[in-house]
């Protein structure tokens, strides 16, 4: 194997959606960049995560050349269903959010598509390259130290971007420099399954029931993805397949003749729920994007959309040619994206609390939460606020 590059303009840590989208955007703008990923390609391409794309994310993926398979295979949704008190209510984006359409397209495929583009025409994407140090962040030549194939290497950069997720060196460096992490942990988790059965719904179905929250999503016309709320300490082995289907069926039940189809379960996992907001998103010549800076609970399906929007905004700032203006643009990036993340966090927390049942919730709290859902179902103004926030329209307007 040829020696890895020793210098670049932008060194990016982490080939998740944020790092891959940023590297692709920089490449299309003609900026030299190297992307370092500690895991191997198969691992990165198979990691199961959410995959609900807002219109702005779909547009961006199309713009960077990753729209072809998405347009062929994604399931496009004109709304979502909120199910509560045994009834379903369709939140119609066509009527409430200017015809916005969501795409259900698994993150595994997005990553595969972006990795294919990266390896096809660059910039270099190095797998199994584990970044262990970042240095000279306040100097003119910030440097990444990484280990690959049993040897240590250095990569000198003009800028470093940490897209290395919630447990990475980017976050640790910000915290060591006096950064602040605001965390909220929810007293429940999601039990998630993949099943070889056609979805029993043609939209995303979020349900609040007396037994807790459940979500029916999909991966393809023959693969369903479902989740249900469990206590935070549950382990996947605790649930037998039939018990999982029974629990999902009772939480998703509607008074009508609707029926949950069952099939072989091919994957089980427990997904923790937290909000994490880190600030600042910049230390000298190192910037953060995506989960490195902010983690959202999955209820609003916002993590991936926020990560890709970070990459887009950061690329624009990095492209400013006059150095002093670029520095200002990067400061602005760091400030603006923290504000955006706070807004998304507020919405995700609202939606999470409204849909779940917390151990401490009393009858009054439950009635209040149901009241919120009744208002979304019954008041066009409230429904519009909810729909526009859910599809990311209000954020686009506020930006
Ligand atoms: N060196 C190299 N790579 C690293 C290092 C390191 N020291 N530390 C972490 N990484 C890699 C991880 O292996 C991972 O592939 O950084 C990547 C971070 O990717 P993600 O966790 O997917 O983060 P991000 O790109 O911000 O994507 C956020 O993905 O996790 C979902 O729900 C989340 O949808 C959101 C989106
Ligand atoms: C998913 O399809 O995995 C999914 C959909 C919507 C969410 C979370 C996850 O809010």
Short mmCIF file of C-alpha atoms and ligand atoms in Angstrom, two decimals:
data_model
loop_
_atom_site.label_atom_id
_atom_site.label_comp_id
_atom_site.label_asym_id
_atom_site.label_seq_id
_atom_site.Cartn_x
_atom_site.Cartn_y
_atom_site.Cartn_z
CA UNK A 1 0.00 0.00 0.00
CA UNK A 2 1.27 3.49 -0.84
CA UNK A 3 2.20 5.81 2.03
CA UNK A 4 -0.68 7.94 3.33
CA UNK A 5 -0.62 11.67 2.47
CA UNK A 6 1.33 13.90 4.86
CA UNK A 7 -0.37 17.24 4.18
CA UNK A 8 -3.77 18.48 3.10
CA UNK A 9 -5.99 21.53 3.35
CA UNK A 10 -8.78 19.99 5.46
CA UNK A 11 -8.20 16.88 7.56
CA UNK A 12 -11.52 15.26 8.47
CA UNK A 13 -11.84 12.71 11.30
CA UNK A 14 -14.66 10.18 10.90
CA UNK A 15 -16.50 8.73 7.91
CA UNK A 16 -20.05 8.90 9.24
CA UNK A 17 -22.64 10.97 7.38
CA UNK A 18 -21.12 14.30 8.55
CA UNK A 19 -17.54 13.52 7.50
CA UNK A 20 -18.52 11.86 4.24
CA UNK A 21 -20.84 14.70 3.21
CA UNK A 22 -18.24 17.33 4.10
CA UNK A 23 -15.46 15.58 2.21
CA UNK A 24 -17.68 15.27 -0.85
CA UNK A 25 -18.73 18.93 -0.72
CA UNK A 26 -15.10 20.04 -0.39
CA UNK A 27 -14.05 17.81 -3.23
CA UNK A 28 -16.74 19.26 -5.51
CA UNK A 29 -15.54 22.76 -4.60
CA UNK A 30 -11.96 21.77 -5.47
CA UNK A 31 -10.60 21.82 -1.91
CA UNK A 32 -8.00 19.23 -1.00
CA UNK A 33 -9.08 17.05 1.91
CA UNK A 34 -8.28 13.73 3.55
CA UNK A 35 -10.81 11.67 5.49
CA UNK A 36 -9.59 9.31 8.22
CA UNK A 37 -11.83 6.56 9.61
CA UNK A 38 -10.80 4.22 12.41
CA UNK A 39 -13.13 1.36 11.44
CA UNK A 40 -13.03 -0.79 8.31
CA UNK A 41 -15.26 -0.19 5.33
CA UNK A 42 -17.64 -3.09 5.99
CA UNK A 43 -18.25 -1.95 9.57
CA UNK A 44 -19.01 1.63 8.56
CA UNK A 45 -21.31 0.53 5.75
CA UNK A 46 -23.34 -1.85 7.88
CA UNK A 47 -23.86 0.16 11.03
CA UNK A 48 -27.64 0.29 11.60
CA UNK A 49 -28.94 3.76 12.29
CA UNK A 50 -32.02 5.82 11.51
CA UNK A 51 -32.76 7.03 8.01
CA UNK A 52 -35.47 9.64 7.75
CA UNK A 53 -34.38 12.47 5.50
CA UNK A 54 -35.75 15.99 5.49
CA UNK A 55 -36.18 17.75 2.13
CA UNK A 56 -32.99 19.80 2.66
CA UNK A 57 -30.99 16.60 3.26
CA UNK A 58 -32.44 14.96 0.16
CA UNK A 59 -31.51 18.04 -1.91
CA UNK A 60 -28.00 18.08 -0.57
CA UNK A 61 -27.43 14.38 -1.23
CA UNK A 62 -28.66 14.88 -4.79
CA UNK A 63 -26.38 17.88 -5.23
CA UNK A 64 -23.29 15.93 -4.19
CA UNK A 65 -24.05 13.05 -6.53
CA UNK A 66 -25.60 10.65 -4.01
CA UNK A 67 -29.19 10.99 -5.20
CA UNK A 68 -29.48 8.28 -7.81
CA UNK A 69 -30.11 5.21 -5.68
CA UNK A 70 -31.97 7.35 -3.17
CA UNK A 71 -34.46 8.44 -5.84
CA UNK A 72 -34.84 4.85 -6.99
CA UNK A 73 -35.13 3.07 -3.65
CA UNK A 74 -36.26 5.54 -0.99
CA UNK A 75 -39.82 5.53 0.21
CA UNK A 76 -41.14 9.07 -0.05
CA UNK A 77 -43.70 10.13 2.54
CA UNK A 78 -46.24 12.95 2.37
CA UNK A 79 -46.84 12.91 6.10
CA UNK A 80 -46.65 10.88 9.28
CA UNK A 81 -49.28 9.26 11.44
CA UNK A 82 -49.65 10.05 15.12
CA UNK A 83 -51.63 7.34 16.88
CA UNK A 84 -52.98 7.90 20.38
CA UNK A 85 -56.06 7.01 22.42
CA UNK A 86 -56.57 4.15 19.95
CA UNK A 87 -57.03 6.48 16.98
CA UNK A 88 -54.76 7.48 14.11
CA UNK A 89 -54.25 11.02 12.91
CA UNK A 90 -52.41 11.80 9.67
CA UNK A 91 -50.17 14.89 9.74
CA UNK A 92 -50.34 15.92 6.13
CA UNK A 93 -47.17 17.69 4.99
CA UNK A 94 -48.72 18.54 1.64
CA UNK A 95 -51.29 20.71 3.36
CA UNK A 96 -49.27 21.87 6.36
CA UNK A 97 -45.65 22.17 5.21
CA UNK A 98 -45.72 23.31 1.59
CA UNK A 99 -45.87 19.80 0.19
CA UNK A 100 -42.63 18.71 1.89
CA UNK A 101 -41.79 15.05 1.39
CA UNK A 102 -39.62 12.96 3.65
CA UNK A 103 -37.52 10.11 2.37
CA UNK A 104 -37.12 6.93 4.34
CA UNK A 105 -33.72 5.78 3.17
CA UNK A 106 -31.45 3.85 5.54
CA UNK A 107 -28.28 5.50 6.75
CA UNK A 108 -26.41 2.33 5.76
CA UNK A 109 -27.23 3.07 2.12
CA UNK A 110 -26.32 6.75 2.40
CA UNK A 111 -22.94 5.77 3.81
CA UNK A 112 -22.44 3.13 1.11
CA UNK A 113 -23.30 5.64 -1.63
CA UNK A 114 -20.96 8.31 -0.24
CA UNK A 115 -18.11 5.85 0.36
CA UNK A 116 -18.45 4.65 -3.23
CA UNK A 117 -18.17 8.22 -4.50
CA UNK A 118 -15.17 8.87 -2.26
CA UNK A 119 -13.27 5.82 -3.35
CA UNK A 120 -14.19 6.38 -7.00
CA UNK A 121 -12.78 9.87 -7.41
CA UNK A 122 -11.39 10.90 -4.06
CA UNK A 123 -10.41 12.71 -1.94
CA UNK A 124 -8.48 10.04 -0.10
CA UNK A 125 -10.58 8.11 2.37
CA UNK A 126 -8.40 6.01 4.64
CA UNK A 127 -10.04 3.19 6.60
CA UNK A 128 -8.58 1.70 9.75
CA UNK A 129 -6.80 5.01 10.33
CA UNK A 130 -7.25 5.81 14.02
CA UNK A 131 -6.62 9.44 14.95
CA UNK A 132 -4.97 9.58 18.39
CA UNK A 133 -3.74 13.17 18.62
CA UNK A 134 -4.64 16.63 17.40
CA UNK A 135 -1.96 19.26 17.91
CA UNK A 136 -1.02 22.86 17.10
CA UNK A 137 -4.67 23.87 16.90
CA UNK A 138 -3.75 27.47 17.67
CA UNK A 139 -0.83 27.52 15.28
CA UNK A 140 -0.73 27.76 11.53
CA UNK A 141 -0.22 24.01 10.90
CA UNK A 142 -2.67 21.94 12.94
CA UNK A 143 -1.65 18.31 12.80
CA UNK A 144 -3.41 14.97 13.13
CA UNK A 145 -1.53 11.98 14.49
CA UNK A 146 -2.98 8.63 13.45
CA UNK A 147 -2.17 4.96 13.51
CA UNK A 148 -2.67 2.82 10.44
CA UNK A 149 -1.48 -0.71 9.66
CA UNK A 150 0.60 -0.77 12.85
CA UNK A 151 2.46 2.50 12.14
CA UNK A 152 2.12 6.07 13.31
CA UNK A 153 1.67 8.85 10.77
CA UNK A 154 1.08 12.57 10.79
CA UNK A 155 -1.12 14.70 8.57
CA UNK A 156 -0.50 18.43 8.53
CA UNK A 157 -3.61 20.44 7.73
CA UNK A 158 -4.83 23.97 7.39
CA UNK A 159 -8.01 23.03 9.24
CA UNK A 160 -9.14 19.94 11.12
CA UNK A 161 -12.79 18.96 11.24
CA UNK A 162 -13.85 16.44 13.87
CA UNK A 163 -16.83 14.45 12.57
CA UNK A 164 -15.94 11.63 14.91
CA UNK A 165 -19.20 11.12 16.76
CA UNK A 166 -20.18 11.43 20.40
CA UNK A 167 -17.15 9.67 21.90
CA UNK A 168 -14.37 11.09 19.75
CA UNK A 169 -11.22 13.08 20.19
CA UNK A 170 -12.98 16.20 18.82
CA UNK A 171 -15.39 16.34 21.74
CA UNK A 172 -12.66 15.47 24.26
CA UNK A 173 -10.48 18.29 22.92
CA UNK A 174 -13.28 20.86 23.21
CA UNK A 175 -14.01 19.75 26.78
CA UNK A 176 -10.31 19.89 27.72
CA UNK A 177 -10.24 23.45 26.34
CA UNK A 178 -13.06 24.49 28.71
CA UNK A 179 -16.07 23.59 26.55
CA UNK A 180 -19.41 22.79 28.09
CA UNK A 181 -21.58 19.72 27.53
CA UNK A 182 -25.26 19.98 28.34
CA UNK A 183 -26.75 16.52 28.73
CA UNK A 184 -30.19 15.15 29.30
CA UNK A 185 -30.79 11.44 29.72
CA UNK A 186 -34.30 10.07 29.37
CA UNK A 187 -35.55 7.41 31.80
CA UNK A 188 -36.29 5.02 28.94
CA UNK A 189 -34.70 3.51 25.83
CA UNK A 190 -35.93 2.13 22.51
CA UNK A 191 -35.99 -1.55 21.77
CA UNK A 192 -35.49 -1.76 18.00
CA UNK A 193 -36.05 -4.66 15.60
CA UNK A 194 -35.62 -5.31 11.91
CA UNK A 195 -38.06 -7.85 10.49
CA UNK A 196 -38.51 -9.55 7.14
CA UNK A 197 -42.11 -8.55 6.70
CA UNK A 198 -43.82 -5.95 4.54
CA UNK A 199 -44.57 -2.79 6.55
CA UNK A 200 -48.10 -2.73 7.96
CA UNK A 201 -48.18 1.01 7.30
CA UNK A 202 -47.37 3.16 4.31
CA UNK A 203 -46.16 6.02 6.46
CA UNK A 204 -44.13 6.50 9.64
CA UNK A 205 -46.38 5.63 12.52
CA UNK A 206 -45.65 7.13 15.95
CA UNK A 207 -47.87 5.74 18.71
CA UNK A 208 -48.48 6.81 22.29
CA UNK A 209 -50.36 4.16 24.27
CA UNK A 210 -51.01 3.46 27.93
CA UNK A 211 -48.31 0.79 27.65
CA UNK A 212 -45.71 3.21 26.29
CA UNK A 213 -44.41 4.50 22.99
CA UNK A 214 -44.01 2.50 19.76
CA UNK A 215 -42.85 3.45 16.27
CA UNK A 216 -43.46 1.59 13.04
CA UNK A 217 -40.95 2.49 10.33
CA UNK A 218 -39.61 0.66 7.30
CA UNK A 219 -36.46 -0.08 5.36
CA UNK A 220 -37.92 -1.36 2.09
CA UNK A 221 -41.19 -2.79 0.76
CA UNK A 222 -40.23 -6.11 2.37
CA UNK A 223 -38.37 -5.02 5.51
CA UNK A 224 -39.94 -3.35 8.54
CA UNK A 225 -38.18 -1.44 11.29
CA UNK A 226 -40.03 -1.13 14.59
CA UNK A 227 -39.24 0.27 18.00
CA UNK A 228 -40.91 0.30 21.39
CA UNK A 229 -40.12 2.10 24.61
CA UNK A 230 -38.45 0.01 27.34
CA UNK A 231 -36.79 0.95 30.66
CA UNK A 232 -33.30 2.35 30.11
CA UNK A 233 -31.51 -0.74 31.48
CA UNK A 234 -33.05 -3.37 29.18
CA UNK A 235 -30.88 -5.82 27.24
CA UNK A 236 -31.96 -7.28 23.87
CA UNK A 237 -31.86 -10.90 25.11
CA UNK A 238 -34.64 -10.13 27.55
CA UNK A 239 -37.30 -10.35 24.87
CA UNK A 240 -38.48 -13.42 22.95
CA UNK A 241 -39.72 -12.80 19.40
CA UNK A 242 -43.40 -13.47 20.09
CA UNK A 243 -43.34 -11.24 23.17
CA UNK A 244 -41.91 -8.42 21.05
CA UNK A 245 -44.68 -8.73 18.47
CA UNK A 246 -47.34 -8.92 21.19
CA UNK A 247 -45.99 -5.77 22.83
CA UNK A 248 -45.80 -3.90 19.53
CA UNK A 249 -49.31 -5.02 18.59
CA UNK A 250 -50.85 -3.76 21.81
CA UNK A 251 -49.07 -0.40 21.64
CA UNK A 252 -49.84 0.18 17.97
CA UNK A 253 -53.45 -1.03 18.21
CA UNK A 254 -56.12 1.16 16.67
CA UNK A 255 -59.84 0.74 17.05
CA UNK A 256 -60.28 -0.01 13.36
CA UNK A 257 -59.52 -3.26 11.57
CA UNK A 258 -55.81 -2.37 11.35
CA UNK A 259 -53.48 -5.32 11.97
CA UNK A 260 -49.76 -5.55 12.61
CA UNK A 261 -48.22 -8.18 10.33
CA UNK A 262 -45.51 -10.32 11.93
CA UNK A 263 -42.42 -11.91 10.40
CA UNK A 264 -38.95 -13.23 11.20
CA UNK A 265 -36.95 -10.81 13.34
CA UNK A 266 -33.44 -10.42 11.90
CA UNK A 267 -31.91 -7.91 14.33
CA UNK A 268 -32.56 -6.68 17.87
CA UNK A 269 -30.91 -3.83 19.72
CA UNK A 270 -31.52 -1.36 22.53
CA UNK A 271 -30.97 2.29 21.70
CA UNK A 272 -30.29 4.76 24.50
CA UNK A 273 -32.01 8.12 24.53
CA UNK A 274 -30.20 11.32 25.36
CA UNK A 275 -29.76 14.89 24.27
CA UNK A 276 -26.22 16.23 24.25
CA UNK A 277 -25.27 19.77 23.29
CA UNK A 278 -21.63 20.79 23.24
CA UNK A 279 -20.34 24.33 22.93
CA UNK A 280 -18.26 25.83 21.49
CA UNK A 281 -18.00 23.92 18.21
CA UNK A 282 -14.55 25.34 17.54
CA UNK A 283 -11.12 25.30 19.19
CA UNK A 284 -8.61 27.26 17.13
CA UNK A 285 -8.23 25.55 13.77
CA UNK A 286 -10.39 22.56 14.72
CA UNK A 287 -14.15 22.57 14.10
CA UNK A 288 -16.80 20.06 15.06
CA UNK A 289 -19.74 18.74 13.02
CA UNK A 290 -22.50 16.20 13.60
CA UNK A 291 -22.76 13.90 16.62
CA UNK A 292 -19.36 15.14 17.83
CA UNK A 293 -21.16 18.35 18.79
CA UNK A 294 -24.76 17.29 19.36
CA UNK A 295 -26.75 14.13 19.86
CA UNK A 296 -30.54 14.11 19.64
CA UNK A 297 -33.02 11.54 20.93
CA UNK A 298 -34.28 9.55 17.92
CA UNK A 299 -37.91 10.60 18.26
CA UNK A 300 -37.68 13.54 15.89
CA UNK A 301 -35.36 11.64 13.49
CA UNK A 302 -33.10 14.67 13.47
CA UNK A 303 -29.51 13.47 14.14
CA UNK A 304 -28.60 12.64 10.57
CA UNK A 305 -30.28 15.74 9.14
CA UNK A 306 -28.49 17.99 11.60
CA UNK A 307 -25.14 16.31 10.84
CA UNK A 308 -25.50 16.82 7.08
CA UNK A 309 -26.65 20.43 7.56
CA UNK A 310 -23.55 21.07 9.70
CA UNK A 311 -21.37 19.73 6.89
CA UNK A 312 -23.06 21.99 4.36
CA UNK A 313 -22.72 25.13 6.49
CA UNK A 314 -19.12 24.33 7.42
CA UNK A 315 -18.13 23.79 3.81
CA UNK A 316 -19.48 27.20 2.88
CA UNK A 317 -17.45 28.84 5.65
CA UNK A 318 -14.27 26.97 4.68
CA UNK A 319 -14.68 28.13 1.09
CA UNK A 320 -14.46 31.84 1.96
CA UNK A 321 -11.22 32.87 0.27
CA UNK A 322 -10.04 35.91 2.20
CA UNK A 323 -8.44 34.55 5.43
CA UNK A 324 -9.85 37.12 7.88
CA UNK A 325 -13.34 36.74 6.40
CA UNK A 326 -13.00 32.98 6.56
CA UNK A 327 -12.10 33.14 10.24
CA UNK A 328 -15.23 35.20 10.86
CA UNK A 329 -17.33 32.80 8.80
CA UNK A 330 -16.00 29.87 10.82
CA UNK A 331 -16.81 31.64 14.10
CA UNK A 332 -20.28 32.29 12.77
CA UNK A 333 -20.62 28.63 11.76
CA UNK A 334 -19.75 27.59 15.30
CA UNK A 335 -22.27 29.99 16.83
CA UNK A 336 -25.13 29.44 14.39
CA UNK A 337 -24.96 25.68 14.49
CA UNK A 338 -25.10 25.63 18.30
CA UNK A 339 -28.29 27.71 18.08
CA UNK A 340 -29.73 25.38 15.44
CA UNK A 341 -28.90 22.34 17.53
CA UNK A 342 -30.63 23.91 20.54
CA UNK A 343 -33.74 24.49 18.48
CA UNK A 344 -33.73 20.92 17.20
CA UNK A 345 -33.12 19.66 20.72
CA UNK A 346 -36.13 21.57 22.03
CA UNK A 347 -38.34 20.03 19.36
CA UNK A 348 -36.92 16.52 19.83
CA UNK A 349 -37.41 16.78 23.59
CA UNK A 350 -40.97 18.04 23.16
CA UNK A 351 -41.82 15.20 20.79
CA UNK A 352 -40.09 12.62 22.96
CA UNK A 353 -41.91 13.68 26.12
CA UNK A 354 -45.25 13.94 24.36
CA UNK A 355 -45.04 10.42 22.94
CA UNK A 356 -43.48 8.49 25.84
CA UNK A 357 -44.60 7.56 29.32
CA UNK A 358 -41.99 8.34 31.95
CA UNK A 359 -41.98 6.35 35.23
CA UNK A 360 -42.76 9.52 37.20
CA UNK A 361 -45.68 10.61 34.98
CA UNK A 362 -48.94 10.86 36.90
CA UNK A 363 -52.48 10.93 35.49
CA UNK A 364 -52.35 14.70 35.15
CA UNK A 365 -49.13 14.59 33.10
CA UNK A 366 -50.57 11.87 30.87
CA UNK A 367 -53.72 13.94 30.30
CA UNK A 368 -51.60 16.98 29.45
CA UNK A 369 -49.55 15.01 26.91
CA UNK A 370 -52.71 13.63 25.32
CA UNK A 371 -54.04 17.19 25.23
CA UNK A 372 -51.02 18.25 23.16
CA UNK A 373 -51.67 15.43 20.68
CA UNK A 374 -55.37 16.34 20.54
CA UNK A 375 -54.41 19.91 19.66
CA UNK A 376 -52.11 18.74 16.85
CA UNK A 377 -54.98 16.59 15.56
CA UNK A 378 -57.65 19.23 16.02
CA UNK A 379 -56.08 22.60 15.38
CA UNK A 380 -54.65 23.37 11.92
CA UNK A 381 -52.40 26.09 13.39
CA UNK A 382 -50.85 23.71 15.94
CA UNK A 383 -50.57 20.98 13.31
CA UNK A 384 -48.78 23.38 11.01
CA UNK A 385 -46.24 24.39 13.67
CA UNK A 386 -45.57 20.72 14.41
CA UNK A 387 -45.33 19.67 10.75
CA UNK A 388 -43.00 22.51 9.77
CA UNK A 389 -40.68 21.80 12.66
CA UNK A 390 -40.72 18.05 11.96
CA UNK A 391 -39.72 18.43 8.30
CA UNK A 392 -37.16 21.15 9.06
CA UNK A 393 -39.02 23.93 7.23
CA UNK A 394 -39.10 26.36 10.16
CA UNK A 395 -35.37 25.91 10.70
CA UNK A 396 -34.65 26.69 7.06
CA UNK A 397 -36.66 29.90 7.41
CA UNK A 398 -34.95 30.90 10.67
CA UNK A 399 -31.43 30.30 9.27
N1 LIG B 1 -10.22 8.31 14.26
C1 LIG B 1 -10.90 8.03 13.11
N2 LIG B 1 -12.25 7.86 13.07
C2 LIG B 1 -12.94 8.00 14.19
C3 LIG B 1 -12.31 8.29 15.42
C4 LIG B 1 -10.90 8.46 15.43
N3 LIG B 1 -10.22 8.73 16.54
N4 LIG B 1 -13.27 8.38 16.39
C5 LIG B 1 -14.45 8.12 15.79
N5 LIG B 1 -14.26 7.89 14.47
C6 LIG B 1 -15.30 7.57 13.48
C7 LIG B 1 -16.27 6.51 13.91
O1 LIG B 1 -15.77 5.21 13.69
C8 LIG B 1 -17.46 6.82 13.03
O2 LIG B 1 -17.42 6.12 11.81
O3 LIG B 1 -16.11 8.71 13.32
C9 LIG B 1 -17.35 8.31 12.76
C10 LIG B 1 -18.48 9.11 13.37
O4 LIG B 1 -19.67 8.82 12.68
P1 LIG B 1 -21.13 8.97 13.32
O5 LIG B 1 -21.11 8.47 14.70
O6 LIG B 1 -22.07 8.36 12.36
O7 LIG B 1 -21.34 10.56 13.42
P2 LIG B 1 -21.87 11.63 12.34
O8 LIG B 1 -21.15 11.52 11.04
O9 LIG B 1 -21.83 12.91 13.08
O10 LIG B 1 -23.35 11.20 12.04
C11 LIG B 1 -24.43 11.57 12.82
O11 LIG B 1 -25.34 9.43 12.39
O12 LIG B 1 -24.99 8.39 14.38
C12 LIG B 1 -25.94 8.81 13.54
O13 LIG B 1 -27.84 9.36 14.78
C13 LIG B 1 -26.66 9.86 14.26
O14 LIG B 1 -27.85 10.23 12.44
C14 LIG B 1 -26.83 10.81 13.20
C15 LIG B 1 -25.62 10.79 12.37
C1 LIG B 2 -36.17 4.71 11.58
O1 LIG B 2 -36.69 4.43 10.50
O2 LIG B 2 -35.24 4.04 12.03
C2 LIG B 2 -36.66 5.87 12.36
C3 LIG B 2 -37.71 6.64 11.84
C4 LIG B 2 -38.17 7.71 12.58
C5 LIG B 2 -37.59 8.03 13.79
C6 LIG B 2 -36.55 7.28 14.30
C7 LIG B 2 -36.08 6.18 13.57
O3 LIG B 2 -38.04 9.08 14.51
#
